[in-house]
Amino acid sequence: MEKNFLTSEEIINYIATSKKQSPVKVYIKGNLDQIDFADIRNFGSNISKVLFTHQDIWEKLLEENKDSIEDYIVESDRKNSAIPLIDMSNIKARIEPGAFIREHAIIKDNAVVMMGAIINIGAVVGEGTMIDMGAVLGGRATTGKNVHVGAGAVLAGVIEPANADPVIVEDNVLIGANAVILEGVHIGKGAVVAAGAIVTEDVPAGAVVAGVPAKIIKKSSDVNGEKISIIDALRNLD
């Protein structure tokens, strides 16, 4: 279920009160016909099974049935995790393998999330927006429509430290590769952030900023349109 977080404190409270989980996938073999698997999801036969459960439940099962279990392999990819990855089944966007999107991030229609991108809880990816390879959207960072966040760029989060204002990027903004947008910065509609820039202050609509710290160098209307255009075909899901 999608959840809109209004403040950092709401996210902090949500994480703090979430049940921490250590899910495991276990392959076992042995004489399994007398083992009570109770509520453990399991697939297989009386001589070998695959179990989907949690570490504490598996350890209890193993201790109680160690004479019947001949061998086992345990796979896990998290420990005491508070927030799982998002369920992508109802998202109408293109999400490539290797993207990490936490539950309660919002991915709007026809967005594109590329390999290695990380999108934290409370972040919003606008309609038709592309988050390129290795880019990071921190907690509550928000993009509008048809934004391009370049490879390796970072939109800082506001969960820890719990700053009041998240990064806001309005529609049709282009953010170059490896740019960094600091907490609370507001990027106006149609602005361009050059590659490698570190943006510490608000950027007005239609401005082009570059450098460290980023300064206005010209207007986006002065840039060749082909260099900042959004390609609709890349957002096509057909």
mmCIF file with all atom_site columns, N, CA and C in Angstrom, residues 26-30 32 35 37 45 47-51 58 61-62 69-73:
data_model
loop_
_atom_site.group_PDB
_atom_site.id
_atom_site.type_symbol
_atom_site.label_atom_id
_atom_site.label_alt_id
_atom_site.label_comp_id
_atom_site.label_asym_id
_atom_site.label_entity_id
_atom_site.label_seq_id
_atom_site.pdbx_PDB_ins_code
_atom_site.Cartn_x
_atom_site.Cartn_y
_atom_site.Cartn_z
_atom_site.occupancy
_atom_site.B_iso_or_equiv
_atom_site.pdbx_formal_charge
_atom_site.auth_seq_id
_atom_site.auth_comp_id
_atom_site.auth_asym_id
_atom_site.auth_atom_id
_atom_site.pdbx_PDB_model_num
ATOM 1  N N  . VAL A 1 26 ? 15.777 -21.439 2.817  1.00 0.00 ? 26 VAL A N  1
ATOM 2  C CA . VAL A 1 26 ? 16.569 -22.572 3.306  1.00 0.00 ? 26 VAL A CA 1
ATOM 3  C C  . VAL A 1 26 ? 16.303 -23.805 2.445  1.00 0.00 ? 26 VAL A C  1
ATOM 4  N N  . TYR A 1 27 ? 17.393 -24.421 2.014  1.00 0.00 ? 27 TYR A N  1
ATOM 5  C CA . TYR A 1 27 ? 17.305 -25.698 1.306  1.00 0.00 ? 27 TYR A CA 1
ATOM 6  C C  . TYR A 1 27 ? 17.674 -26.784 2.314  1.00 0.00 ? 27 TYR A C  1
ATOM 7  N N  . ILE A 1 28 ? 16.795 -27.774 2.469  1.00 0.00 ? 28 ILE A N  1
ATOM 8  C CA . ILE A 1 28 ? 17.094 -28.845 3.423  1.00 0.00 ? 28 ILE A CA 1
ATOM 9  C C  . ILE A 1 28 ? 16.876 -30.206 2.763  1.00 0.00 ? 28 ILE A C  1
ATOM 10 N N  . LYS A 1 29 ? 17.610 -31.208 3.276  1.00 0.00 ? 29 LYS A N  1
ATOM 11 C CA . LYS A 1 29 ? 17.357 -32.583 2.865  1.00 0.00 ? 29 LYS A CA 1
ATOM 12 C C  . LYS A 1 29 ? 17.511 -33.483 4.079  1.00 0.00 ? 29 LYS A C  1
ATOM 13 N N  . GLY A 1 30 ? 16.821 -34.624 4.026  1.00 0.00 ? 30 GLY A N  1
ATOM 14 C CA . GLY A 1 30 ? 16.865 -35.560 5.145  1.00 0.00 ? 30 GLY A CA 1
ATOM 15 C C  . GLY A 1 30 ? 15.581 -36.365 5.203  1.00 0.00 ? 30 GLY A C  1
ATOM 16 N N  . LEU A 1 32 ? 12.245 -35.955 6.247  1.00 0.00 ? 32 LEU A N  1
ATOM 17 C CA . LEU A 1 32 ? 11.452 -34.779 6.604  1.00 0.00 ? 32 LEU A CA 1
ATOM 18 C C  . LEU A 1 32 ? 9.984  -35.098 6.876  1.00 0.00 ? 32 LEU A C  1
ATOM 19 N N  . ILE A 1 35 ? 8.536  -34.040 10.314 1.00 0.00 ? 35 ILE A N  1
ATOM 20 C CA . ILE A 1 35 ? 8.736  -32.659 10.780 1.00 0.00 ? 35 ILE A CA 1
ATOM 21 C C  . ILE A 1 35 ? 7.457  -31.854 10.571 1.00 0.00 ? 35 ILE A C  1
ATOM 22 N N  . PHE A 1 37 ? 6.045  -28.522 9.767  1.00 0.00 ? 37 PHE A N  1
ATOM 23 C CA . PHE A 1 37 ? 6.467  -27.236 9.209  1.00 0.00 ? 37 PHE A CA 1
ATOM 24 C C  . PHE A 1 37 ? 5.474  -26.110 9.522  1.00 0.00 ? 37 PHE A C  1
ATOM 25 N N  . SER A 1 45 ? 9.489  -32.350 -1.254 1.00 0.00 ? 45 SER A N  1
ATOM 26 C CA . SER A 1 45 ? 9.011  -33.676 -0.909 1.00 0.00 ? 45 SER A CA 1
ATOM 27 C C  . SER A 1 45 ? 9.432  -34.018 0.519  1.00 0.00 ? 45 SER A C  1
ATOM 28 N N  . ILE A 1 47 ? 11.918 -35.765 1.284  1.00 0.00 ? 47 ILE A N  1
ATOM 29 C CA . ILE A 1 47 ? 13.378 -35.933 1.387  1.00 0.00 ? 47 ILE A CA 1
ATOM 30 C C  . ILE A 1 47 ? 14.134 -34.625 1.112  1.00 0.00 ? 47 ILE A C  1
ATOM 31 N N  . SER A 1 48 ? 13.471 -33.673 0.493  1.00 0.00 ? 48 SER A N  1
ATOM 32 C CA . SER A 1 48 ? 14.123 -32.378 0.270  1.00 0.00 ? 48 SER A CA 1
ATOM 33 C C  . SER A 1 48 ? 13.054 -31.297 0.123  1.00 0.00 ? 48 SER A C  1
ATOM 34 N N  . LYS A 1 49 ? 13.352 -30.106 0.654  1.00 0.00 ? 49 LYS A N  1
ATOM 35 C CA . LYS A 1 49 ? 12.400 -29.006 0.602  1.00 0.00 ? 49 LYS A CA 1
ATOM 36 C C  . LYS A 1 49 ? 13.143 -27.673 0.496  1.00 0.00 ? 49 LYS A C  1
ATOM 37 N N  . VAL A 1 50 ? 12.395 -26.691 0.030  1.00 0.00 ? 50 VAL A N  1
ATOM 38 C CA . VAL A 1 50 ? 12.838 -25.302 0.090  1.00 0.00 ? 50 VAL A CA 1
ATOM 39 C C  . VAL A 1 50 ? 11.882 -24.569 1.028  1.00 0.00 ? 50 VAL A C  1
ATOM 40 N N  . LEU A 1 51 ? 12.429 -23.882 2.020  1.00 0.00 ? 51 LEU A N  1
ATOM 41 C CA . LEU A 1 51 ? 11.617 -23.191 3.012  1.00 0.00 ? 51 LEU A CA 1
ATOM 42 C C  . LEU A 1 51 ? 11.781 -21.683 2.862  1.00 0.00 ? 51 LEU A C  1
ATOM 43 N N  . TRP A 1 58 ? 13.572 -20.588 11.628 1.00 0.00 ? 58 TRP A N  1
ATOM 44 C CA . TRP A 1 58 ? 14.424 -21.645 11.075 1.00 0.00 ? 58 TRP A CA 1
ATOM 45 C C  . TRP A 1 58 ? 15.345 -22.231 12.145 1.00 0.00 ? 58 TRP A C  1
ATOM 46 N N  . LEU A 1 61 ? 13.380 -24.555 14.301 1.00 0.00 ? 61 LEU A N  1
ATOM 47 C CA . LEU A 1 61 ? 13.056 -25.800 13.588 1.00 0.00 ? 61 LEU A CA 1
ATOM 48 C C  . LEU A 1 61 ? 14.275 -26.712 13.522 1.00 0.00 ? 61 LEU A C  1
ATOM 49 N N  . LEU A 1 62 ? 15.436 -26.116 13.235 1.00 0.00 ? 62 LEU A N  1
ATOM 50 C CA . LEU A 1 62 ? 16.663 -26.911 13.125 1.00 0.00 ? 62 LEU A CA 1
ATOM 51 C C  . LEU A 1 62 ? 17.018 -27.552 14.465 1.00 0.00 ? 62 LEU A C  1
ATOM 52 N N  . ILE A 1 69 ? 17.388 -33.754 9.886  1.00 0.00 ? 69 ILE A N  1
ATOM 53 C CA . ILE A 1 69 ? 17.897 -32.921 8.792  1.00 0.00 ? 69 ILE A CA 1
ATOM 54 C C  . ILE A 1 69 ? 19.358 -33.281 8.530  1.00 0.00 ? 69 ILE A C  1
ATOM 55 N N  . GLU A 1 70 ? 19.632 -33.843 7.347  1.00 0.00 ? 70 GLU A N  1
ATOM 56 C CA . GLU A 1 70 ? 20.984 -34.294 7.017  1.00 0.00 ? 70 GLU A CA 1
ATOM 57 C C  . GLU A 1 70 ? 21.887 -33.141 6.597  1.00 0.00 ? 70 GLU A C  1
ATOM 58 N N  . ASP A 1 71 ? 21.318 -32.197 5.852  1.00 0.00 ? 71 ASP A N  1
ATOM 59 C CA . ASP A 1 71 ? 22.139 -31.090 5.337  1.00 0.00 ? 71 ASP A CA 1
ATOM 60 C C  . ASP A 1 71 ? 21.231 -29.907 5.027  1.00 0.00 ? 71 ASP A C  1
ATOM 61 N N  . TYR A 1 72 ? 21.807 -28.717 4.974  1.00 0.00 ? 72 TYR A N  1
ATOM 62 C CA . TYR A 1 72 ? 21.012 -27.538 4.655  1.00 0.00 ? 72 TYR A CA 1
ATOM 63 C C  . TYR A 1 72 ? 21.918 -26.396 4.187  1.00 0.00 ? 72 TYR A C  1
ATOM 64 N N  . ILE A 1 73 ? 21.308 -25.504 3.427  1.00 0.00 ? 73 ILE A N  1
ATOM 65 C CA . ILE A 1 73 ? 21.977 -24.262 3.004  1.00 0.00 ? 73 ILE A CA 1
ATOM 66 C C  . ILE A 1 73 ? 21.010 -23.119 3.274  1.00 0.00 ? 73 ILE A C  1
#
